[in-house]
Each structure stands twice: as structure tokens, then as C-alpha cells.
Amino acid sequence: MFDSLRDSLDRFRSDVEDVAEVEEDEKLDDEEVAEDPEQAARTEPKEDDAESTSSTDEGEPDADGTDEDEREADEEGGTDVGLTGRASALARGRLVIDEGDLEGPLWDLEMALLGADVAMPVAEEILAGVEEELVGETRLVTRGTTSVVEDALREAMLSVLDVDGIDFDEYVREADKPVVIVFTGVNGVGKTTTIAKLSERVADRGFSSVLANGDTFRAGASEQLEGHAEALDRPIITHEQGGDPAAVLYDAVEYAAANDVDVVLGDTAGRLHTSDDLMDQLAKIDRVVDPDLTIFVDEAVAGQDAVERAREFNDAASIDGAILTKADADAQGGAAISVSHVTGTPILFLGTGQGYDDIEPFDPEALVDRLLDGA
């Protein structure tokens, strides 16, 4: 899962390590020169020169270890620490990465992120975060370049995934009953199967549910949801094809209230964001039913298309979260990184197969760890 994105991050880490290795080699060369007695004699200051040197002369470090070249770079606001500053840092067993070091690796990382279906604004934010973490900072060489780069990537990626999340299970447990959840998205992305999976999930946690077929537009939609209802032994509310979807969902809410059912899971017709009639229909459902949650469903393998559709659906229906199906087949991983950032709403679950239990809560930290650790 997410092989392409993992490979991209590995290549970036390797590129920065190569830069650091060159700098560490420079440090070793300096040490070898210092150990050469003849070289030391040639570079030893003369007595007259020593007498004319004070603690405030050029190149002398302050109490905090910062020499004049480093102070000038800070005062000018530049990110390049300068040759003298870098040599001084290396002599103290530290590594300094400047903007020039990262120019090539950051460009390659940007191309790799876009190639892995990460949305452009999300890729740019990740790059900015990585650069901010690495450039101009003085790091202990002994800490290891790998951990420095991993930390920078982890912080940058978590920042783009940092949206106010919803713990779905906790929400269902604490909300007033019945909890009304409406699912929307385009055709063929696994929306109906996802509804069945969540019905099984809430049942495993002690809550009852009723399925509602608000997809009165597509022939065969009712039969598909009825098949899941029969397999799971769940009640289902459905009307004839061509009926009013808002009326179907309203009847399901009334049924749940009358029969002490905890959760209403409402399907809607798959629609493109360019279909004005179906988008108006979704707006009517919002007015009539006033769902507690509206969840957008799409395929992780849809990549940039999923990201763009999530943005458009959020503009039209104000979604509360997303579920990405077929995550087990997603070698790129960009949609999982991008959807929550572009909508400002969390990814709630990843679908990982066709079984009713093949759905897992989306955990941003676990995803980033998986990408960086190769798990």
C-alpha cells in the first residue's frame, strides 16, 4: 500500500544524506589537517599576531559559540550559513544544511509527490515544512542524518493531515439517537458496500442500524442494498425507482425513532459534481433530513480525481468526513495525504477489501510511520 509515495520519501532521505556525507567528509579532512604537525606549524599564528587579537576580533566565537560570520548571516536574514560558519559548525561536531544543499532534493521530492497524486497545494506545503525544519538549523552530526530528515518529513506530513478529526465510534456512542448519516459520492466507488461495512461496525459495538436506499435514480440500486441488508439481517427502507430520495431518508429516520434504532445509514445516488439536478437533490436531503454526518466516499486509487471531487462535493454539501475505498490497491497514496487537507475535514476510514470487516480507521500518525518506516 502506498508504495510510490514511500519510495519517493526514501529517495529524498537518501539525497539529503548524500549532501550530509559530503559535509562530514569535509569535517574529517579538517581533522586530518589539524593532526599534521607540519601543517599545524604553518598555520600557527605568530606571537605578534596573537598579541593583536582580542576576544572580540573577527572569527572569535561569542559565549554562545556563534562566530562573526554566523552572526552576519543571521542579521542579513539569509539561510546560507557561509563557508566559515559551516566549517566552524563541523569542527564542533555539528551538521549545517543550507538552502543550496536542498534545492535539488526538494525539486525531486516535489516531482515525486505530484507523481504520487499528492495535490499541488499539499505538495507545496509539505516542501515548505521540510525546508523550514532543515535549512539553517545546526544539528549534531552524531544524531544521524537519517533521523534528522525523518523528523522533518514526519512533521511536514503530519501538519497537512492536522485537521479536526472525528472519532466515528465515539461520535455514534455519544450522539443523540438516532444518528443520521448520509453517504454521497460518484457512481461505482464502493459507496453501498461501505454503508454495509459501517452497519456491521456499529453492530459490533452494540448499536442497531437501519439502511435507507436514497438512490432512487439508478436501476438496481435497491437490489444491491437489499442484498447487503439480507446478508447482515438489517432492516431497510426503500421506495420505488424514481421516488423522492429525501422522502426515503425521512421515512428511515421516522422508522428509527419509532423502533429505537440507533443509526440510520442513508445511501444516495452517485453523482458527478457537475450534475446540477443531483446536487440540488442532495441539498434537499440536507434540508429535509438534516443529517448528523454527511460522508463523502471515493476510491483511493482515483488519485487527483478523488481530491478534486472531494473539494467539489464539500463545496456543494459541506461534508463532515471522507472514506477512501480500495486503499489496499493504492500504490500512490496521494489521495490519502491530500483529501483531508483540501476539504478541511478528516478521512474517517480506509476500505481495504470486499469483506464486511475490511475497513480500518484512518490514523494519520500510523500512515506517516508506515510511509517512513517501510512497514
XYZ file of C-alpha atoms in Angstrom:
375
model
C 0.000 0.000 0.000
C 1.249 3.486 -0.944
C 4.455 2.051 -2.471
C 5.101 5.002 -4.802
C 4.911 7.627 -2.060
C 7.090 5.556 0.249
C 9.735 5.214 -2.472
C 9.633 8.967 -3.090
C 10.282 9.747 0.564
C 13.100 7.200 0.679
C 14.784 8.824 -2.317
C 14.552 12.265 -0.729
C 16.034 10.994 2.506
C 18.878 9.371 0.581
C 19.540 12.568 -1.386
C 19.859 14.651 1.779
C 22.037 12.003 3.379
C 24.394 12.268 0.397
C 24.671 16.015 0.998
C 25.405 15.421 4.669
C 28.030 12.779 3.902
C 29.956 15.263 1.782
C 29.908 17.759 4.646
C 31.002 15.139 7.158
C 33.902 14.244 4.818
C 34.923 17.900 4.907
C 34.948 17.695 8.686
C 37.203 14.634 8.583
C 39.609 16.407 6.199
C 39.829 19.328 8.636
C 40.634 16.931 11.466
C 43.391 15.254 9.438
C 44.972 18.646 8.724
C 44.858 19.542 12.401
C 46.676 16.298 13.259
C 49.524 17.048 10.777
C 52.338 18.711 12.886
C 53.932 20.435 9.893
C 50.584 21.846 8.771
C 49.829 22.923 12.321
C 53.166 24.747 12.475
C 52.490 26.503 9.196
C 49.045 27.646 10.348
C 50.047 28.555 13.934
C 49.660 32.328 14.478
C 52.778 34.387 15.104
C 53.322 35.955 18.506
C 52.750 39.492 17.172
C 49.517 38.404 15.575
C 48.380 36.760 18.783
C 49.023 39.942 20.761
C 46.891 41.941 18.345
C 43.971 39.559 18.605
C 41.266 40.160 21.195
C 38.210 38.184 22.192
C 36.056 40.431 20.046
C 38.121 40.121 16.799
C 36.700 38.641 13.575
C 36.063 34.905 13.748
C 36.154 34.675 17.563
C 33.015 32.963 18.850
C 30.780 34.601 21.400
C 29.849 32.897 24.630
C 27.089 31.030 22.771
C 29.581 29.624 20.227
C 28.481 31.825 17.326
C 31.253 33.443 15.288
C 31.029 36.723 13.390
C 30.278 35.098 10.017
C 27.344 33.257 11.543
C 26.101 36.442 13.230
C 26.237 38.340 9.945
C 24.261 35.616 8.181
C 21.605 35.765 10.896
C 21.439 39.560 10.771
C 21.036 39.552 6.997
C 18.218 37.040 7.284
C 19.932 34.646 4.850
C 19.559 30.881 5.014
C 23.087 30.167 3.744
C 25.325 29.835 6.786
C 28.525 30.571 4.833
C 31.714 28.559 4.452
C 33.323 29.793 7.658
C 30.172 29.218 9.665
C 29.804 25.716 8.269
C 33.432 24.842 8.938
C 33.062 26.108 12.490
C 29.928 24.012 12.974
C 31.579 20.915 11.565
C 34.581 21.443 13.816
C 32.205 21.352 16.785
C 30.730 18.030 15.602
C 27.635 19.588 14.075
C 25.981 19.490 10.672
C 24.580 22.527 8.890
C 22.289 22.165 5.852
C 21.750 25.299 3.803
C 19.224 26.213 1.131
C 21.564 25.361 -1.719
C 22.026 21.822 -0.410
C 18.283 21.147 -0.609
C 17.488 22.769 -3.938
C 17.964 19.597 -5.977
C 16.467 17.119 -3.484
C 13.433 19.357 -2.873
C 12.763 19.667 -6.601
C 12.955 15.895 -6.983
C 10.675 15.439 -3.982
C 8.117 17.850 -5.433
C 8.025 15.956 -8.735
C 7.748 12.660 -6.869
C 4.882 13.897 -4.674
C 2.954 15.163 -7.695
C 3.645 11.875 -9.461
C 2.204 10.056 -6.445
C -1.065 12.019 -6.821
C -0.437 14.448 -3.995
C -2.336 17.657 -4.793
C -0.178 20.648 -5.758
C -1.021 22.865 -2.742
C -0.468 19.917 -0.417
C 2.894 19.097 -2.016
C 3.948 22.736 -1.712
C 3.048 22.801 1.976
C 4.988 19.601 2.625
C 8.036 21.030 0.853
C 7.812 24.283 2.808
C 7.581 22.348 6.054
C 10.576 20.165 5.245
C 12.648 23.174 4.216
C 11.731 25.075 7.366
C 12.744 22.105 9.504
C 16.105 21.539 7.811
C 17.537 24.738 6.354
C 19.822 26.848 8.522
C 19.471 24.609 11.550
C 22.569 23.274 13.275
C 22.238 19.583 14.050
C 24.506 17.218 15.955
C 26.307 15.001 13.452
C 26.261 12.169 15.971
C 22.474 12.194 15.953
C 22.485 10.785 12.418
C 21.284 12.464 9.245
C 18.603 9.847 8.701
C 16.761 10.725 11.901
C 17.021 14.452 11.145
C 15.428 14.037 7.712
C 12.800 11.595 9.000
C 11.773 14.046 11.698
C 11.461 16.845 9.133
C 9.350 14.714 6.791
C 7.180 13.447 9.637
C 6.438 16.935 10.955
C 5.704 18.304 7.479
C 3.345 15.487 6.539
C 1.506 15.450 9.845
C 0.950 19.190 9.527
C -1.015 18.749 6.279
C -3.061 15.982 7.891
C -3.749 18.021 11.016
C -7.476 18.745 10.737
C -10.111 18.493 13.427
C -10.881 14.802 13.408
C -13.954 12.800 14.288
C -13.690 9.567 16.207
C -16.561 7.815 14.416
C -17.140 5.173 17.079
C -17.143 7.741 19.874
C -19.439 10.013 17.884
C -22.003 7.237 17.401
C -21.765 6.277 21.064
C -22.306 9.788 22.442
C -24.674 11.422 19.923
C -28.427 11.654 20.406
C -30.241 8.767 18.753
C -30.995 8.078 16.044
C -27.715 9.189 14.482
C -28.426 10.032 10.844
C -25.531 9.511 8.430
C -25.809 10.202 4.700
C -23.269 8.935 2.175
C -22.500 10.641 -1.108
C -20.038 10.370 -3.973
C -19.793 9.333 -7.597
C -21.010 6.048 -9.073
C -19.026 2.858 -8.727
C -16.661 3.765 -5.897
C -17.993 1.265 -3.340
C -20.390 3.575 -1.511
C -23.113 0.962 -0.959
C -20.632 -1.651 0.248
C -19.110 0.926 2.602
C -22.552 1.525 4.134
C -22.866 -2.211 4.778
C -19.391 -2.272 6.362
C -20.289 0.543 8.762
C -23.564 -1.191 9.640
C -21.500 -4.188 10.678
C -19.042 -1.983 12.550
C -21.712 -0.265 14.670
C -23.325 -3.661 15.332
C -20.006 -4.980 16.640
C -20.085 -2.076 19.109
C -23.600 -2.799 20.303
C -25.647 -0.394 18.145
C -28.520 -1.181 15.821
C -28.919 0.341 12.368
C -31.373 0.686 9.512
C -30.322 1.030 5.880
C -32.084 3.552 3.647
C -31.951 3.421 -0.132
C -31.951 7.062 -1.154
C -30.556 6.070 -4.561
C -33.871 6.024 -6.417
C -32.157 7.192 -9.614
C -30.141 4.112 -10.594
C -31.794 0.886 -11.689
C -30.641 -1.965 -9.473
C -29.512 0.245 -6.592
C -32.306 -1.009 -4.347
C -31.464 -4.658 -5.074
C -27.819 -4.059 -4.230
C -28.549 -2.515 -0.837
C -31.273 -5.102 -0.150
C -28.695 -7.841 -0.726
C -26.464 -6.350 1.972
C -29.431 -5.883 4.324
C -30.380 -9.534 3.921
C -26.804 -10.751 4.423
C -26.453 -8.660 7.593
C -30.035 -9.155 8.806
C -30.730 -5.395 8.876
C -33.993 -3.578 8.229
C -34.099 -1.492 5.045
C -36.326 1.370 3.916
C -36.770 1.775 0.165
C -39.223 3.324 -2.306
C -39.897 2.687 -5.965
C -37.370 3.771 -8.556
C -37.805 7.433 -9.416
C -39.179 8.328 -5.988
C -38.044 11.240 -3.847
C -34.752 10.361 -2.088
C -35.428 12.891 0.671
C -38.736 11.120 1.402
C -36.985 7.748 1.666
C -34.464 9.063 4.160
C -37.178 10.885 6.104
C -39.129 7.610 6.408
C -35.978 5.840 7.612
C -35.474 8.437 10.350
C -39.117 8.053 11.413
C -38.718 4.263 11.454
C -35.568 4.505 13.593
C -37.226 6.847 16.090
C -40.299 4.611 16.398
C -38.320 1.376 16.777
C -35.416 2.554 18.937
C -32.864 2.033 16.170
C -29.593 3.777 16.923
C -28.196 4.632 13.486
C -29.664 5.494 10.075
C -27.277 4.812 7.185
C -28.597 6.526 4.070
C -27.408 5.825 0.540
C -27.777 8.484 -2.165
C -27.492 8.396 -5.924
C -23.963 8.505 -7.259
C -23.469 11.834 -8.906
C -20.887 13.931 -10.614
C -20.189 17.316 -9.110
C -21.231 18.775 -12.480
C -24.763 17.313 -12.221
C -26.840 20.270 -11.038
C -30.072 18.269 -10.627
C -28.488 15.633 -8.408
C -26.607 18.238 -6.420
C -29.904 20.063 -5.826
C -31.326 16.729 -4.701
C -28.536 16.389 -2.168
C -29.245 19.898 -0.903
C -32.924 18.930 -0.441
C -31.903 15.891 1.612
C -29.891 18.215 3.851
C -32.927 20.442 4.378
C -35.456 17.658 4.967
C -33.393 15.207 6.994
C -30.676 17.438 8.489
C -28.176 14.552 8.810
C -25.731 14.448 11.680
C -22.929 13.457 9.323
C -22.506 13.666 5.559
C -19.698 11.389 4.427
C -18.007 11.530 1.044
C -16.880 8.179 -0.408
C -14.357 7.757 -3.201
C -11.588 5.421 -4.310
C -8.064 5.949 -3.044
C -6.843 4.774 -6.439
C -8.671 7.699 -8.100
C -5.786 9.927 -7.010
C -6.117 13.549 -8.141
C -9.684 12.918 -9.342
C -10.693 11.893 -5.832
C -9.074 15.035 -4.409
C -10.870 17.318 -6.865
C -14.221 15.578 -6.364
C -13.847 15.822 -2.593
C -13.321 19.573 -2.930
C -16.355 19.993 -5.190
C -18.653 17.842 -3.052
C -17.567 19.681 0.057
C -18.459 22.988 -1.605
C -21.896 21.629 -2.543
C -22.861 19.591 0.501
C -20.476 20.548 3.313
C -19.147 17.065 4.014
C -18.061 16.085 7.520
C -15.531 13.468 6.544
C -14.401 11.060 3.858
C -13.900 7.341 3.382
C -11.442 6.099 0.762
C -12.097 2.648 -0.666
C -9.600 0.325 -2.366
C -6.771 1.656 -0.225
C -5.216 -1.811 -0.341
C -4.750 -1.369 -4.109
C -3.426 2.207 -3.917
C 0.271 2.211 -4.786
C 0.443 6.002 -4.981
C -1.013 7.246 -1.686
C -1.521 10.865 -2.727
C -5.288 10.925 -2.228
C -4.944 9.787 1.385
C -2.498 12.613 2.018
C -4.486 15.271 0.150
C -8.236 14.813 0.671
C -8.469 15.891 4.289
C -6.208 18.900 3.674
C -8.124 20.288 0.684
C -11.515 19.852 2.381
C -10.525 20.678 5.946
C -12.369 17.524 7.046
C -10.898 14.219 8.215
C -10.572 10.917 6.436
C -12.524 8.589 8.715
C -11.798 5.148 7.272
C -9.864 3.297 4.591
C -11.557 0.437 2.798
C -9.108 -2.446 2.421
C -11.136 -5.239 0.791
C -14.572 -6.596 -0.036
C -15.379 -8.234 3.301
C -17.631 -6.510 5.821
C -14.696 -6.256 8.239
C -12.309 -4.864 5.629
C -12.391 -1.286 6.841
C -9.920 0.408 9.169
C -9.932 3.772 10.939
C -7.650 6.289 9.297
C -4.761 7.150 11.611
C -2.524 9.961 10.248
C 0.408 9.104 12.522
C 0.219 5.426 11.606
C 0.119 6.321 7.903
C 3.183 8.572 8.170
C 5.049 5.948 10.193
C 4.164 3.345 7.551
C 5.490 5.578 4.791
C 8.734 6.449 6.584
C 9.454 3.109 8.217
C 8.518 0.974 5.202
C 6.070 -1.084 7.270
